[in-house]
mmCIF file of C-alpha atoms in Angstrom:
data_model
loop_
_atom_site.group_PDB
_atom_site.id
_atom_site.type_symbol
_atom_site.label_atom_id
_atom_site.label_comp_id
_atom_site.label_asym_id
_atom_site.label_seq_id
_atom_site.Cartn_x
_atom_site.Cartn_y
_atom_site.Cartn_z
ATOM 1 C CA UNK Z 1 -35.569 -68.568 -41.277
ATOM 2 C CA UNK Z 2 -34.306 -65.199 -41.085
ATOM 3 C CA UNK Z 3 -37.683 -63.989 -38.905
ATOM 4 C CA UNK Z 4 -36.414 -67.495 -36.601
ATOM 5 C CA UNK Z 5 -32.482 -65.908 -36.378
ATOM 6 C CA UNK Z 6 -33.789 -62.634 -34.982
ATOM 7 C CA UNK Z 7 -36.716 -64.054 -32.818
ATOM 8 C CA UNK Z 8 -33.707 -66.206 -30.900
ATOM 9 C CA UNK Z 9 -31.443 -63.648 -30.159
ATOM 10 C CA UNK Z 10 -34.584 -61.586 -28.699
ATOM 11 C CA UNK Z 11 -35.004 -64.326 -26.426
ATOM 12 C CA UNK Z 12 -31.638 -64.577 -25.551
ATOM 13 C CA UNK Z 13 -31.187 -60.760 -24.419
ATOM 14 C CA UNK Z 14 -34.481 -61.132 -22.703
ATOM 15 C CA UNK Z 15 -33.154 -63.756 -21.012
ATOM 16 C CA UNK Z 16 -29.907 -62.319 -19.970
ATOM 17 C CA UNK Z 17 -32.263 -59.203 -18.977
ATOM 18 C CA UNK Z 18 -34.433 -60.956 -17.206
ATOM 19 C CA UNK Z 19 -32.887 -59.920 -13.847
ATOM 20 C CA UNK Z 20 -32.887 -56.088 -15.176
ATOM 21 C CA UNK Z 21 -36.270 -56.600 -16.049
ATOM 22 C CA UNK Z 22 -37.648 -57.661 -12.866
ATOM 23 C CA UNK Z 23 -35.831 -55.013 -11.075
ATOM 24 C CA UNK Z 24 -37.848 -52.688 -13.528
ATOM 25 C CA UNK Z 25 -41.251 -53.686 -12.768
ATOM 26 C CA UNK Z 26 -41.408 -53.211 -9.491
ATOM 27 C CA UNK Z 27 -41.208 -49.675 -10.386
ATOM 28 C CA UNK Z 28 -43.464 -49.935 -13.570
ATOM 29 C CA UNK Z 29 -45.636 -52.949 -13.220
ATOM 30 C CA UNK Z 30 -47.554 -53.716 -16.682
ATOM 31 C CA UNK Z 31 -47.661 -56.890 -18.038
ATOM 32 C CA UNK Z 32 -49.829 -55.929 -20.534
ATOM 33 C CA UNK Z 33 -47.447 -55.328 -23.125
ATOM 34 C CA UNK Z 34 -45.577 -58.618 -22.798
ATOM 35 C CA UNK Z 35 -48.885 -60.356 -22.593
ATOM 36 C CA UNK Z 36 -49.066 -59.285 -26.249
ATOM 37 C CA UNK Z 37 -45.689 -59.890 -27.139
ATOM 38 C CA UNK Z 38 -45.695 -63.416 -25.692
ATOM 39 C CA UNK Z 39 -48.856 -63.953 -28.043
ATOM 40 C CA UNK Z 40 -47.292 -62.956 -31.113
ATOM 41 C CA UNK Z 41 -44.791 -65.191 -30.510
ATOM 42 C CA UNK Z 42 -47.098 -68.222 -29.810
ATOM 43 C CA UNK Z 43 -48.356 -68.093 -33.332
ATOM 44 C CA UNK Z 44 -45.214 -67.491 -34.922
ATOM 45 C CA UNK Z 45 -43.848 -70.746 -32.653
ATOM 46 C CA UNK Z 46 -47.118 -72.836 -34.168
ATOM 47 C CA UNK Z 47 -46.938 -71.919 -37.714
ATOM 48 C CA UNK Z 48 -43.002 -72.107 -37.948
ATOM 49 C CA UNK Z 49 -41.130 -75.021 -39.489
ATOM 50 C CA UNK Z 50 -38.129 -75.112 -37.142
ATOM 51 C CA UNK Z 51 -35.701 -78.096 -36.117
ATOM 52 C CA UNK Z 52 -35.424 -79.962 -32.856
ATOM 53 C CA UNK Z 53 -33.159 -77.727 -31.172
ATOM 54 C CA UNK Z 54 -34.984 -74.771 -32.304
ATOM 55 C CA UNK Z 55 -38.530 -76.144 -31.078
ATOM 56 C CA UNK Z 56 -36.841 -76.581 -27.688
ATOM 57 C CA UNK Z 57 -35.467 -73.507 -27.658
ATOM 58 C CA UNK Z 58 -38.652 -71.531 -28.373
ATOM 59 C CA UNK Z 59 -40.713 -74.206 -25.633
ATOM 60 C CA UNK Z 60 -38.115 -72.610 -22.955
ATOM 61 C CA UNK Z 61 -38.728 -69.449 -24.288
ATOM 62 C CA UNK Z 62 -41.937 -69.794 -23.687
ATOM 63 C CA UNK Z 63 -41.863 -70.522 -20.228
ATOM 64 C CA UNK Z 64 -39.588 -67.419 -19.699
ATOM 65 C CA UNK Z 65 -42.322 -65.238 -20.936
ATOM 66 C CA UNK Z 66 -45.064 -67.025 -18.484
ATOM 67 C CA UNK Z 67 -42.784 -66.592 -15.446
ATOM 68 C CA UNK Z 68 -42.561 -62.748 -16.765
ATOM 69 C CA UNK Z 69 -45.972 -62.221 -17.209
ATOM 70 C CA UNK Z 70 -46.550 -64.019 -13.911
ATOM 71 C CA UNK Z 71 -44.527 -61.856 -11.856
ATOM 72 C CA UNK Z 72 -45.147 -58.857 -13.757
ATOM 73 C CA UNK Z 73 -48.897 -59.482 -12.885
ATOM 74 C CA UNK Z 74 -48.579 -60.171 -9.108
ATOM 75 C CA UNK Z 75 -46.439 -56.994 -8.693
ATOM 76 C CA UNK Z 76 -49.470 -54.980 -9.992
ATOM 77 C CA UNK Z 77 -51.746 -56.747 -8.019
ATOM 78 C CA UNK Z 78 -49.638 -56.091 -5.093
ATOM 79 C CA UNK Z 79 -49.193 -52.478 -5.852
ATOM 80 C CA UNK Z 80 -53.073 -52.037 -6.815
ATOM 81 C CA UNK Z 81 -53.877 -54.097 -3.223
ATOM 82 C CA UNK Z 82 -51.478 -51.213 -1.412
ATOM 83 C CA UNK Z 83 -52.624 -48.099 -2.960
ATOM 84 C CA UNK Z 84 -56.671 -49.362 -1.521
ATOM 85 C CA UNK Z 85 -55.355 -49.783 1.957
ATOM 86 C CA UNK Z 86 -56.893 -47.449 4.461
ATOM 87 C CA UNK Z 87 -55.389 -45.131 5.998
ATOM 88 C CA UNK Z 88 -55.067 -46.387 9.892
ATOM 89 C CA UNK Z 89 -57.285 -45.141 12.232
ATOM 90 C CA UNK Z 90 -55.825 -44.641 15.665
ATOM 91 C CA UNK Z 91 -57.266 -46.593 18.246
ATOM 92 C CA UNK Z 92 -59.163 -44.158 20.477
ATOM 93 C CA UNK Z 93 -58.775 -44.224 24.349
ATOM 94 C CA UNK Z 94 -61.104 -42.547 26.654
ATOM 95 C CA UNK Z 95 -59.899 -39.321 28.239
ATOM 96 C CA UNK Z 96 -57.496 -39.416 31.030
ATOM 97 C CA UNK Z 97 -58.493 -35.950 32.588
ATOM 98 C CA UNK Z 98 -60.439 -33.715 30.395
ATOM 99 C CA UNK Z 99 -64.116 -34.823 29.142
ATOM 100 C CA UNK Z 100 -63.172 -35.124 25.169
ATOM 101 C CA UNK Z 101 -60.043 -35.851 23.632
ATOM 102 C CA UNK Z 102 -59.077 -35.843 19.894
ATOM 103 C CA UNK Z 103 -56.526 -37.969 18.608
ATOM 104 C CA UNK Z 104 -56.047 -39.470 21.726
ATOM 105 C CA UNK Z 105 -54.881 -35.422 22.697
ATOM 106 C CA UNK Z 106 -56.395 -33.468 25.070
ATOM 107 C CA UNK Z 107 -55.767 -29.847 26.674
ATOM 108 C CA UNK Z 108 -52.998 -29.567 28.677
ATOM 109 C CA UNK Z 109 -50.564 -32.198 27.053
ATOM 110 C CA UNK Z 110 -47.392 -31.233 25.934
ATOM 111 C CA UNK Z 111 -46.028 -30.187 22.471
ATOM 112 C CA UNK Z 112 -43.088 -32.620 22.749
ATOM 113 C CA UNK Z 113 -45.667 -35.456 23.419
ATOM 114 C CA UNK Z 114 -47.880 -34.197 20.542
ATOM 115 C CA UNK Z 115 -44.559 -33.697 18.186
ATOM 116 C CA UNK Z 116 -43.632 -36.977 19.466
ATOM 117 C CA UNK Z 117 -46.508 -39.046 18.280
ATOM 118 C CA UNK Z 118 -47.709 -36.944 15.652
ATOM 119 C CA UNK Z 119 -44.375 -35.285 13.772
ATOM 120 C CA UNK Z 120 -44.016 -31.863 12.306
ATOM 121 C CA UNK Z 121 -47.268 -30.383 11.594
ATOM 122 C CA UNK Z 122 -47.967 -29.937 7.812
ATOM 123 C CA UNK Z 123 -49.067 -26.411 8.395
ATOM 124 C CA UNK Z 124 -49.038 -23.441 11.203
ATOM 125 C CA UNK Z 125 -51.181 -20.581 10.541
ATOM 126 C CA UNK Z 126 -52.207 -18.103 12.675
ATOM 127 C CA UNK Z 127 -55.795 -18.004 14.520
ATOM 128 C CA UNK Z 128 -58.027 -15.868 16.121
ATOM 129 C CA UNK Z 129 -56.310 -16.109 19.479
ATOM 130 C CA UNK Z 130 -53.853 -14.672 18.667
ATOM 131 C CA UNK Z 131 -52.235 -17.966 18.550
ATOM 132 C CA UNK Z 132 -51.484 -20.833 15.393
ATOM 133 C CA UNK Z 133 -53.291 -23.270 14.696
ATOM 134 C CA UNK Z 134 -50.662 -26.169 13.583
ATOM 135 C CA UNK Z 135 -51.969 -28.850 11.030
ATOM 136 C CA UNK Z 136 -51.411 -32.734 11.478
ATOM 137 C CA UNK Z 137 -52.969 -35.158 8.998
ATOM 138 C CA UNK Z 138 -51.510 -38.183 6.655
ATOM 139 C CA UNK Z 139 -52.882 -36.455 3.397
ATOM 140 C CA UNK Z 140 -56.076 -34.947 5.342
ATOM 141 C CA UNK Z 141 -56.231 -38.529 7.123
ATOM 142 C CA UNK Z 142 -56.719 -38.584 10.794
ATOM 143 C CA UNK Z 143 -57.002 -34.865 10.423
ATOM 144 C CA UNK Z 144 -56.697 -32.579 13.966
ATOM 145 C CA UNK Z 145 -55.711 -29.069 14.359
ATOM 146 C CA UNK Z 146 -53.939 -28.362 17.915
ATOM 147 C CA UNK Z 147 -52.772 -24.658 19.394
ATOM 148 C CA UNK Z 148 -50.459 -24.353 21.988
ATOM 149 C CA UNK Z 149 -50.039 -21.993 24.933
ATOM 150 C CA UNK Z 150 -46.732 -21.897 27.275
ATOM 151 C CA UNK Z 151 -46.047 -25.642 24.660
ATOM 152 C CA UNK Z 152 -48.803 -26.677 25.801
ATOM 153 C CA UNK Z 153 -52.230 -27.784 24.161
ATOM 154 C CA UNK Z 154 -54.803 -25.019 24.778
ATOM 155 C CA UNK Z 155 -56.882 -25.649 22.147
ATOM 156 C CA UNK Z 156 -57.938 -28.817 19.594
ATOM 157 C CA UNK Z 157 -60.529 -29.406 16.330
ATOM 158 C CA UNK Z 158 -60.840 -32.201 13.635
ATOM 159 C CA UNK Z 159 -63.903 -32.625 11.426
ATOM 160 C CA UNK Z 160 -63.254 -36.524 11.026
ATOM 161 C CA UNK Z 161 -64.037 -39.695 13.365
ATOM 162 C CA UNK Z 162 -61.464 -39.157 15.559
ATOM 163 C CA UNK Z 163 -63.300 -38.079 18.788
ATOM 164 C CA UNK Z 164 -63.483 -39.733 22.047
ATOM 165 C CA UNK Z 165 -64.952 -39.055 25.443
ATOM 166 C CA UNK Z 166 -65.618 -40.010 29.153
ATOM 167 C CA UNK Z 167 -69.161 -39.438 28.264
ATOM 168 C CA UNK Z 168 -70.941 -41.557 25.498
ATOM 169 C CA UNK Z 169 -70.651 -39.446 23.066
ATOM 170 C CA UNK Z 170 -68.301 -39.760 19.890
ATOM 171 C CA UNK Z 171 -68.599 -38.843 16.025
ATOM 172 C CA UNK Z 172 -72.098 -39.541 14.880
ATOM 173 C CA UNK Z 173 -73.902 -39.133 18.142
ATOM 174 C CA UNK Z 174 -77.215 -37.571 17.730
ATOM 175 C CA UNK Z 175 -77.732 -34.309 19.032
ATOM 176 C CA UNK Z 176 -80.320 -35.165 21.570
ATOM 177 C CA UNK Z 177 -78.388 -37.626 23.140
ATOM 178 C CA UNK Z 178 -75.109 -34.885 23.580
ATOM 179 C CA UNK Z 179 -77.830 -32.820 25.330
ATOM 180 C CA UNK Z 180 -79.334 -35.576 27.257
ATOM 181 C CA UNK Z 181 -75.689 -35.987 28.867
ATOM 182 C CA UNK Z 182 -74.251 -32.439 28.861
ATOM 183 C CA UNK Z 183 -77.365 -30.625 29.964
ATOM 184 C CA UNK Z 184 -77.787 -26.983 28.500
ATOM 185 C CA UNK Z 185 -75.747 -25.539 26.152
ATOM 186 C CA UNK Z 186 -74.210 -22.029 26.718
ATOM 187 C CA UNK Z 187 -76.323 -19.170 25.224
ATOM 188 C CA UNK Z 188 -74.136 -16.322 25.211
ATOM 189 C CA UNK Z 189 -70.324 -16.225 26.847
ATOM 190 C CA UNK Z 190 -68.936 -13.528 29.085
ATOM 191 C CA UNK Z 191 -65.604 -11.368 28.056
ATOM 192 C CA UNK Z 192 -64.710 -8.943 30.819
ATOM 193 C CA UNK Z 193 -68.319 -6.986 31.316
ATOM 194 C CA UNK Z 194 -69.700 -7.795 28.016
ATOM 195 C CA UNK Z 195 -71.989 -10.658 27.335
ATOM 196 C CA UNK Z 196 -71.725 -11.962 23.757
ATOM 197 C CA UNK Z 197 -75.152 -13.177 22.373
ATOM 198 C CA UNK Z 198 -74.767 -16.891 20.148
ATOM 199 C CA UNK Z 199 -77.544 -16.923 18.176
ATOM 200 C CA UNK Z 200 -80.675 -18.967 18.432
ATOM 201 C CA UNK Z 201 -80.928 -20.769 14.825
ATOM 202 C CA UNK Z 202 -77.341 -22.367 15.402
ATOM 203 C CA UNK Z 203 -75.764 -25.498 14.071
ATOM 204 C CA UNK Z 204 -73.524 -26.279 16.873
ATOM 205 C CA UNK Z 205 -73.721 -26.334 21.158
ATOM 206 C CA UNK Z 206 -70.970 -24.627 23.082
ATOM 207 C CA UNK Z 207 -70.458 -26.787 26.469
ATOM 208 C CA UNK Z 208 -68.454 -25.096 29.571
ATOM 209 C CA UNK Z 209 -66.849 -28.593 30.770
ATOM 210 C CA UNK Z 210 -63.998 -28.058 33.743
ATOM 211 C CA UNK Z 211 -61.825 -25.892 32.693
ATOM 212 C CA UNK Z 212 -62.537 -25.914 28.623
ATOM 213 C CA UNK Z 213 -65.501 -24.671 26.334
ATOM 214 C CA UNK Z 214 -66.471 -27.733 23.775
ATOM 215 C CA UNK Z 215 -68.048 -26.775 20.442
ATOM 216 C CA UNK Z 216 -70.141 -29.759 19.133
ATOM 217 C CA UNK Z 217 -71.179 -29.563 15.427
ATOM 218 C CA UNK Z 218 -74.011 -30.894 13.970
ATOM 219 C CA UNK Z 219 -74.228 -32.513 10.748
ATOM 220 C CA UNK Z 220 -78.550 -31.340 9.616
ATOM 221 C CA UNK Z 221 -78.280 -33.338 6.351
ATOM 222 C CA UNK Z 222 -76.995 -36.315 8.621
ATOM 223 C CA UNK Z 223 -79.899 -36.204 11.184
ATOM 224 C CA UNK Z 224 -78.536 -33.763 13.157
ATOM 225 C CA UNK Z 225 -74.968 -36.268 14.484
ATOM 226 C CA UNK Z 226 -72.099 -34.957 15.666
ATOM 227 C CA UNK Z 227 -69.579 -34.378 13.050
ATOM 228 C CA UNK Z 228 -67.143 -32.300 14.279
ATOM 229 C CA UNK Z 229 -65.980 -31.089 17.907
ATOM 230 C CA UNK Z 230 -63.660 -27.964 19.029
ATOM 231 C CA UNK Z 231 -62.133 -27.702 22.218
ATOM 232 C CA UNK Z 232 -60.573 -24.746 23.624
ATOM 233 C CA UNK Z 233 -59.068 -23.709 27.433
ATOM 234 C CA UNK Z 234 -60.565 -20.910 29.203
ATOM 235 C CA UNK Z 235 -57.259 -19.630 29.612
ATOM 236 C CA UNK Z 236 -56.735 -19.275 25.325
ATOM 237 C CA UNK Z 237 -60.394 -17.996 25.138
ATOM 238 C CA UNK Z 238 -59.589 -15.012 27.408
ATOM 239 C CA UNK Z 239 -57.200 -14.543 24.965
ATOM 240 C CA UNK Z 240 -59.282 -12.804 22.818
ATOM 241 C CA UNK Z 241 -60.982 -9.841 23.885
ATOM 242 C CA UNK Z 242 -64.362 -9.984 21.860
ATOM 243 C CA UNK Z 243 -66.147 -12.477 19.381
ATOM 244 C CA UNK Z 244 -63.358 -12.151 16.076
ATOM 245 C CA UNK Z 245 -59.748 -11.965 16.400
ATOM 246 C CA UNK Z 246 -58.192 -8.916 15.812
ATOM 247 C CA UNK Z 247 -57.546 -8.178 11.908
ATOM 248 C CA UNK Z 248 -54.418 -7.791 10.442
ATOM 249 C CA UNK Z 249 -52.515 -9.840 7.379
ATOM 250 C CA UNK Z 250 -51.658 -12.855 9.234
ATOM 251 C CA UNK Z 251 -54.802 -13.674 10.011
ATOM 252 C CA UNK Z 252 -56.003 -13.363 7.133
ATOM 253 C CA UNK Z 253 -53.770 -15.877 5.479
ATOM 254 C CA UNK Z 254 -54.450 -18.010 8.471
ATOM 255 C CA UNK Z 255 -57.885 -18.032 7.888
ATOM 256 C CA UNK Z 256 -57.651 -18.916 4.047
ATOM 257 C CA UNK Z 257 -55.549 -21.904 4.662
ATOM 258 C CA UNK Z 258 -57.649 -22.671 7.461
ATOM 259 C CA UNK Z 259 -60.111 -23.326 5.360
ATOM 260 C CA UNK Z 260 -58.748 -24.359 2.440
ATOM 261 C CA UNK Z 261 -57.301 -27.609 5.257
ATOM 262 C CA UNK Z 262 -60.527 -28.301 6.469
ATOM 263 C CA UNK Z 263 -62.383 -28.324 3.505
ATOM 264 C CA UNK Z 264 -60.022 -31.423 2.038
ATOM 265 C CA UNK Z 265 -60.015 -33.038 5.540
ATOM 266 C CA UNK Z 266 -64.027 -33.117 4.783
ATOM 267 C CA UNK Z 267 -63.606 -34.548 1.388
ATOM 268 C CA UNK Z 268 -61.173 -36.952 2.033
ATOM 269 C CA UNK Z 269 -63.403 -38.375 4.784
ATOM 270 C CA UNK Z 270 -65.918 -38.934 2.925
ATOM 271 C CA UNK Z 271 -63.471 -40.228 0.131
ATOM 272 C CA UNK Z 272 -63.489 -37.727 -2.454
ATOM 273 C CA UNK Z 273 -60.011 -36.114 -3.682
ATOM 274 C CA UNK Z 274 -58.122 -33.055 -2.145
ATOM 275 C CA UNK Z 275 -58.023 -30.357 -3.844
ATOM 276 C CA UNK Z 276 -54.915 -28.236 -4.684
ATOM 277 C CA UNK Z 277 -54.847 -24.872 -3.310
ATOM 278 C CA UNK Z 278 -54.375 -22.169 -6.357
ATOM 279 C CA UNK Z 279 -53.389 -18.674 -5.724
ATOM 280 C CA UNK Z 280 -54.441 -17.383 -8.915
ATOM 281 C CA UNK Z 281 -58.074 -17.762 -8.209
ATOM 282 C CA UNK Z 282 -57.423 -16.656 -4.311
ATOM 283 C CA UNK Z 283 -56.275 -13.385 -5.754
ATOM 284 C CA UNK Z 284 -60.611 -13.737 -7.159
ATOM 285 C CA UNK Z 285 -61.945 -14.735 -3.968
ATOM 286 C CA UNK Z 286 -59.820 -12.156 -1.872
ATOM 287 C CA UNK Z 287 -60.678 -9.168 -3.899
ATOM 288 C CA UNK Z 288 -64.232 -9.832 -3.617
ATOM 289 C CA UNK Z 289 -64.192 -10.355 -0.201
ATOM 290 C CA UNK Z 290 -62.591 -7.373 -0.028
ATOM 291 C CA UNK Z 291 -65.428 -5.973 -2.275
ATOM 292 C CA UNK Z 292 -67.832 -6.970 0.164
ATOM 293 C CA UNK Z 293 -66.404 -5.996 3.261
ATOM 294 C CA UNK Z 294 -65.940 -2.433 2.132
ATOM 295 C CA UNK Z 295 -69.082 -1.835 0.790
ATOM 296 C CA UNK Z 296 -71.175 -3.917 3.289
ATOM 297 C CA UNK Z 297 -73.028 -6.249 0.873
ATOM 298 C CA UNK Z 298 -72.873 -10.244 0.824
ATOM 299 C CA UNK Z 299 -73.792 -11.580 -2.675
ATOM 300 C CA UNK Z 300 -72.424 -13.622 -5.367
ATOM 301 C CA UNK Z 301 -72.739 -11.155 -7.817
ATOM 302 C CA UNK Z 302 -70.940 -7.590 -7.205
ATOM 303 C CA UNK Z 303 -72.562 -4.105 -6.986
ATOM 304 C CA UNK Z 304 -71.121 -4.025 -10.897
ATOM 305 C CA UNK Z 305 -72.894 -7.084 -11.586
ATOM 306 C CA UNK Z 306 -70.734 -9.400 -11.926
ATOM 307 C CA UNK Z 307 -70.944 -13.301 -11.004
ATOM 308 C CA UNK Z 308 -67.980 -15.393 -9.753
ATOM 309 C CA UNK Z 309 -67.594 -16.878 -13.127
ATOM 310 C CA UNK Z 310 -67.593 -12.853 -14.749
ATOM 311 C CA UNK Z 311 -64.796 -12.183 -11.915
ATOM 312 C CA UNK Z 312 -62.582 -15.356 -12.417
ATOM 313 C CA UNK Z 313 -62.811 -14.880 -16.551
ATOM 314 C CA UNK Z 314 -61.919 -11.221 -15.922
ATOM 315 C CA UNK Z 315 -58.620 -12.349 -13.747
ATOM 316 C CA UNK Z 316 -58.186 -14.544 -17.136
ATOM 317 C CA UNK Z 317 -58.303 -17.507 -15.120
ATOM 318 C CA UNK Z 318 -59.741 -20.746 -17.648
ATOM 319 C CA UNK Z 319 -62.334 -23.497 -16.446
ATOM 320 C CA UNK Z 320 -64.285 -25.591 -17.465
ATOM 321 C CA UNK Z 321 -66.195 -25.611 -14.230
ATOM 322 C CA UNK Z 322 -66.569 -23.343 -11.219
ATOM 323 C CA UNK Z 323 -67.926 -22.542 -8.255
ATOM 324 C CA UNK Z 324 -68.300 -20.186 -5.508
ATOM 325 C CA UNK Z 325 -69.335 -20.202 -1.548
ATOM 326 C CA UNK Z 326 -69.355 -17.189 0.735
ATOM 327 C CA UNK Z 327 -69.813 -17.004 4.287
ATOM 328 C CA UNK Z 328 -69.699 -14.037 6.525
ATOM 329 C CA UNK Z 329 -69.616 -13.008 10.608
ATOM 330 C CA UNK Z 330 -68.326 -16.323 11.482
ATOM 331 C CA UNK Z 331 -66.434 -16.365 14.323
ATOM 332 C CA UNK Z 332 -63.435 -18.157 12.047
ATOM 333 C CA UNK Z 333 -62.900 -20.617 9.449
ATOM 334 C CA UNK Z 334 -64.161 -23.467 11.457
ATOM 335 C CA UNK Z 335 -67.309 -22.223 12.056
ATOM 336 C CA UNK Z 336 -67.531 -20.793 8.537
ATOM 337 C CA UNK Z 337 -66.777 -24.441 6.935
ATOM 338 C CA UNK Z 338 -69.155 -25.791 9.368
ATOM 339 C CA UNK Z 339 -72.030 -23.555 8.702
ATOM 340 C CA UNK Z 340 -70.970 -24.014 5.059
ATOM 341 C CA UNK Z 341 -71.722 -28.158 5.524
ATOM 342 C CA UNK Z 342 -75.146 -27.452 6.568
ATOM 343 C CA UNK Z 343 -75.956 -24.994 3.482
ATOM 344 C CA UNK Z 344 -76.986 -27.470 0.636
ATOM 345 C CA UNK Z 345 -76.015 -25.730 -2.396
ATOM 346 C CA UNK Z 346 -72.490 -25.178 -0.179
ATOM 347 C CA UNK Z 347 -72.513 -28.415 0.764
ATOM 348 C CA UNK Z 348 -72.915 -29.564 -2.636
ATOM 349 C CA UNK Z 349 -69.497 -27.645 -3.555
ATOM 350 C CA UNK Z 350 -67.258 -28.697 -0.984
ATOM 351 C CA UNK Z 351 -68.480 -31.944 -1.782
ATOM 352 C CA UNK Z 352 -68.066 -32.374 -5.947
ATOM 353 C CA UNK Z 353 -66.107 -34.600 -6.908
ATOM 354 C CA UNK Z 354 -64.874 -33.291 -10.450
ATOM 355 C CA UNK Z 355 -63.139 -29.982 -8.638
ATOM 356 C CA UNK Z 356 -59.472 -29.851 -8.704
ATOM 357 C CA UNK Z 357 -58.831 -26.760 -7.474
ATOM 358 C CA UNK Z 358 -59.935 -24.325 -4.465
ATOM 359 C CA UNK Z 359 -58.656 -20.806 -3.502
ATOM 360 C CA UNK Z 360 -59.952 -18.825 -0.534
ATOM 361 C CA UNK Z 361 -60.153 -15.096 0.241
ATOM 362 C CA UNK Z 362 -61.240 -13.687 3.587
ATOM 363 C CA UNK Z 363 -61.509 -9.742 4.725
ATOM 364 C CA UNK Z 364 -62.696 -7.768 7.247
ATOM 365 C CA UNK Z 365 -64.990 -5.132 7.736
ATOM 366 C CA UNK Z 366 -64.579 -2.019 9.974
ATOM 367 C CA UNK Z 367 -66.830 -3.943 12.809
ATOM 368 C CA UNK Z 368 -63.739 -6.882 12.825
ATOM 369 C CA UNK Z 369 -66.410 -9.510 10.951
ATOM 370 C CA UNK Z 370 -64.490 -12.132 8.536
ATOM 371 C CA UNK Z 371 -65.822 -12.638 4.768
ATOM 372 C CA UNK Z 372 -65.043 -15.684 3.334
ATOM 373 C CA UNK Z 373 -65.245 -16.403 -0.146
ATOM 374 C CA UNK Z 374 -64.261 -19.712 -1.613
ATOM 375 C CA UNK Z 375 -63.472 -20.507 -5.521
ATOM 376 C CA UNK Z 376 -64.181 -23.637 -6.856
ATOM 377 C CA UNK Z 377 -62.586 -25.045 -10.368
ATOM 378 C CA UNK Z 378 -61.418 -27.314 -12.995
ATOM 379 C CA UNK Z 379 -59.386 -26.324 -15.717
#
């Protein structure tokens, strides 16, 4: 009787909570633990000897804890249905006067428009121009990177589906048919009297279209489809005198973030986690960068011998996993990520899915070349 007494005036606060208690679960959604509760006191209903009144009782009781468990359920359902929702893809006009636009954005447009549509950006670094690249995404969603000259849109990039164009050509198009409409790409580019060389074994076509130059990337474990586009004014590329920015601190920093930015916009697109930048193991990466660029080598191990996972436990850094890509002579972090994509064992890297964390470290050398070096790990 006395285990009846007790179970009653349970019920009763629960019922006189119930109010509180559905107010809570929308915030913490887990029927679980009332789905037990309610079955411990099933049995304890069927096996006691009770009166009348009491058998009542404990039958409305009993449809309080259904209606919990009910609506306890559907809120998790409801919350479990929201967190799978997609992120929304814009829909994607063609062009109004340039060949390609990204994000529905194209050179010339306005920062207010672009601020307007798109916010704050979530980062500004600075770029080899001279300029900033500023970062827009919805947690490396709909990811684009935009520069600005005189407010207004000199330059654009985004390694995700987001890429439209007069011509038919989108994310995904195969290389032969971007040549089949563009004609020939550039081979080498012209700053003041100097002709600058690209090289022949390259992963990407440069494009002179009006009054822009349009990178197209190629994706060679995807069949060779476009997977990521660049688009920059002729009036921002005679910003910069020769083939690499001009190093100093800032740019540095702007190309570690850089790349740290389009390396989750990569993962996330392909739905694998972003990683969380960590400076403790960018202190690893820089420093051997720096390493590298001093002493003109490019290897994973250093002229003491030492392999990424030597350097990281020397910087008393703890993992359980780890990795390490380096790139070098890239003209900046988006062709260094790009190149990167079409290096397997890089690939492979940027890719994994059981990273957490990712620190980059670029230098340069006395010839103005970027070295890149990217540590991968999970604690």
């Amino acid at each position: 009787m006395r285990k009846l007494i007790l179970l009653a005036i349970f019920v009763a606060v629960l019922y006189t909570a119930w109010p509180t208690l559905t107010n809570e679960s929308e915030q913490h959604a887990d029927a679980s633990v009332l789905e037990n509760l309610k079955n411990d006191f099933l049995a304890l209903k069927e096996n006691a000897e009770v009166s009348s009144f009491v058998s009542s009782f404990l039958a409305n009781a009993e449809d309080l804890f259904n209606d919990i468990v009910a609506s306890l359920k559907d809120i998790s359902d409801q919350e479990q249905e929201q967190e799978a929702l997609p992120v929304d893809k814009p829909e994607l006009n063609a062009p109004d006067a340039e060949a390609f636009s990204i994000m529905n954005l194209e050179i010339g447009d306005s920062r207010s428009h672009i601020e307007s549509n798109l916010g704050k950006p979530q980062r500004t670094t600075t770029n080899e121009y001279s300029q900033e690249w500023h970062t827009y995404h919805d947690n490396y969603h709909n990811f684009v990177m935009v520069t600005y000259l005189d407010d207004a849109v000199a330059g654009l990039y985004s390694n995700q589906d987001v890429i439209s164009s007069t011509y038919d050509i989108a994310f995904g198009t195969a290389e032969q048919e971007v040549l089949e409409q563009l004609g020939t790409p550039l081979s080498k580019i012209r700053k003041g009297f100097t002709y600058y060389q690209f090289e022949k074994n390259r992963d990407y076509d440069i494009f002179e279209l009006s009054d822009s130059y349009v990178t197209v990337f190629y994706d060679q474990h995807n069949d060779d489809k476009v997977k990521a586009l660049q688009i920059i004014s002729h009036t921002l590329e005679s910003e910069k005198d020769g083939f690499y920015g001009e190093p100093n601190e800032e740019l540095m920093v702007g190309f570690e973030y850089q790349l740290f930015d389009i390396t989750n916009a990569e993962r996330v697109s392909r739905g694998i986690n972003a990683l969380t930048w960590d400076d403790h193991v960018k202190e690893t990466a820089r420093k051997h960068s720096d390493d590298m660029a001093e002493n003109h080598y490019f290897d994973h191990n250093n002229l003491e011998g030492q392999s990424p996972f030597d350097r990281m436990k020397e910087d008393q850094l703890d993992f359980r996993i780890a990795g390490e890509n380096l790139a070098s002579g890239q003209f900046s972090s988006i062709f260094a990520h790009e190149g990167l994509m079409n290096s397997l064992g890089h690939r492979e890297n940027i890719l994994r899915e059981d990273y957490e964390y990712l620190g980059v470290g670029v230098s340069f050398n006395e010839n103005l070349q970027p070295y890149y070096t990217e540590n991968f790990y999970t604690d």
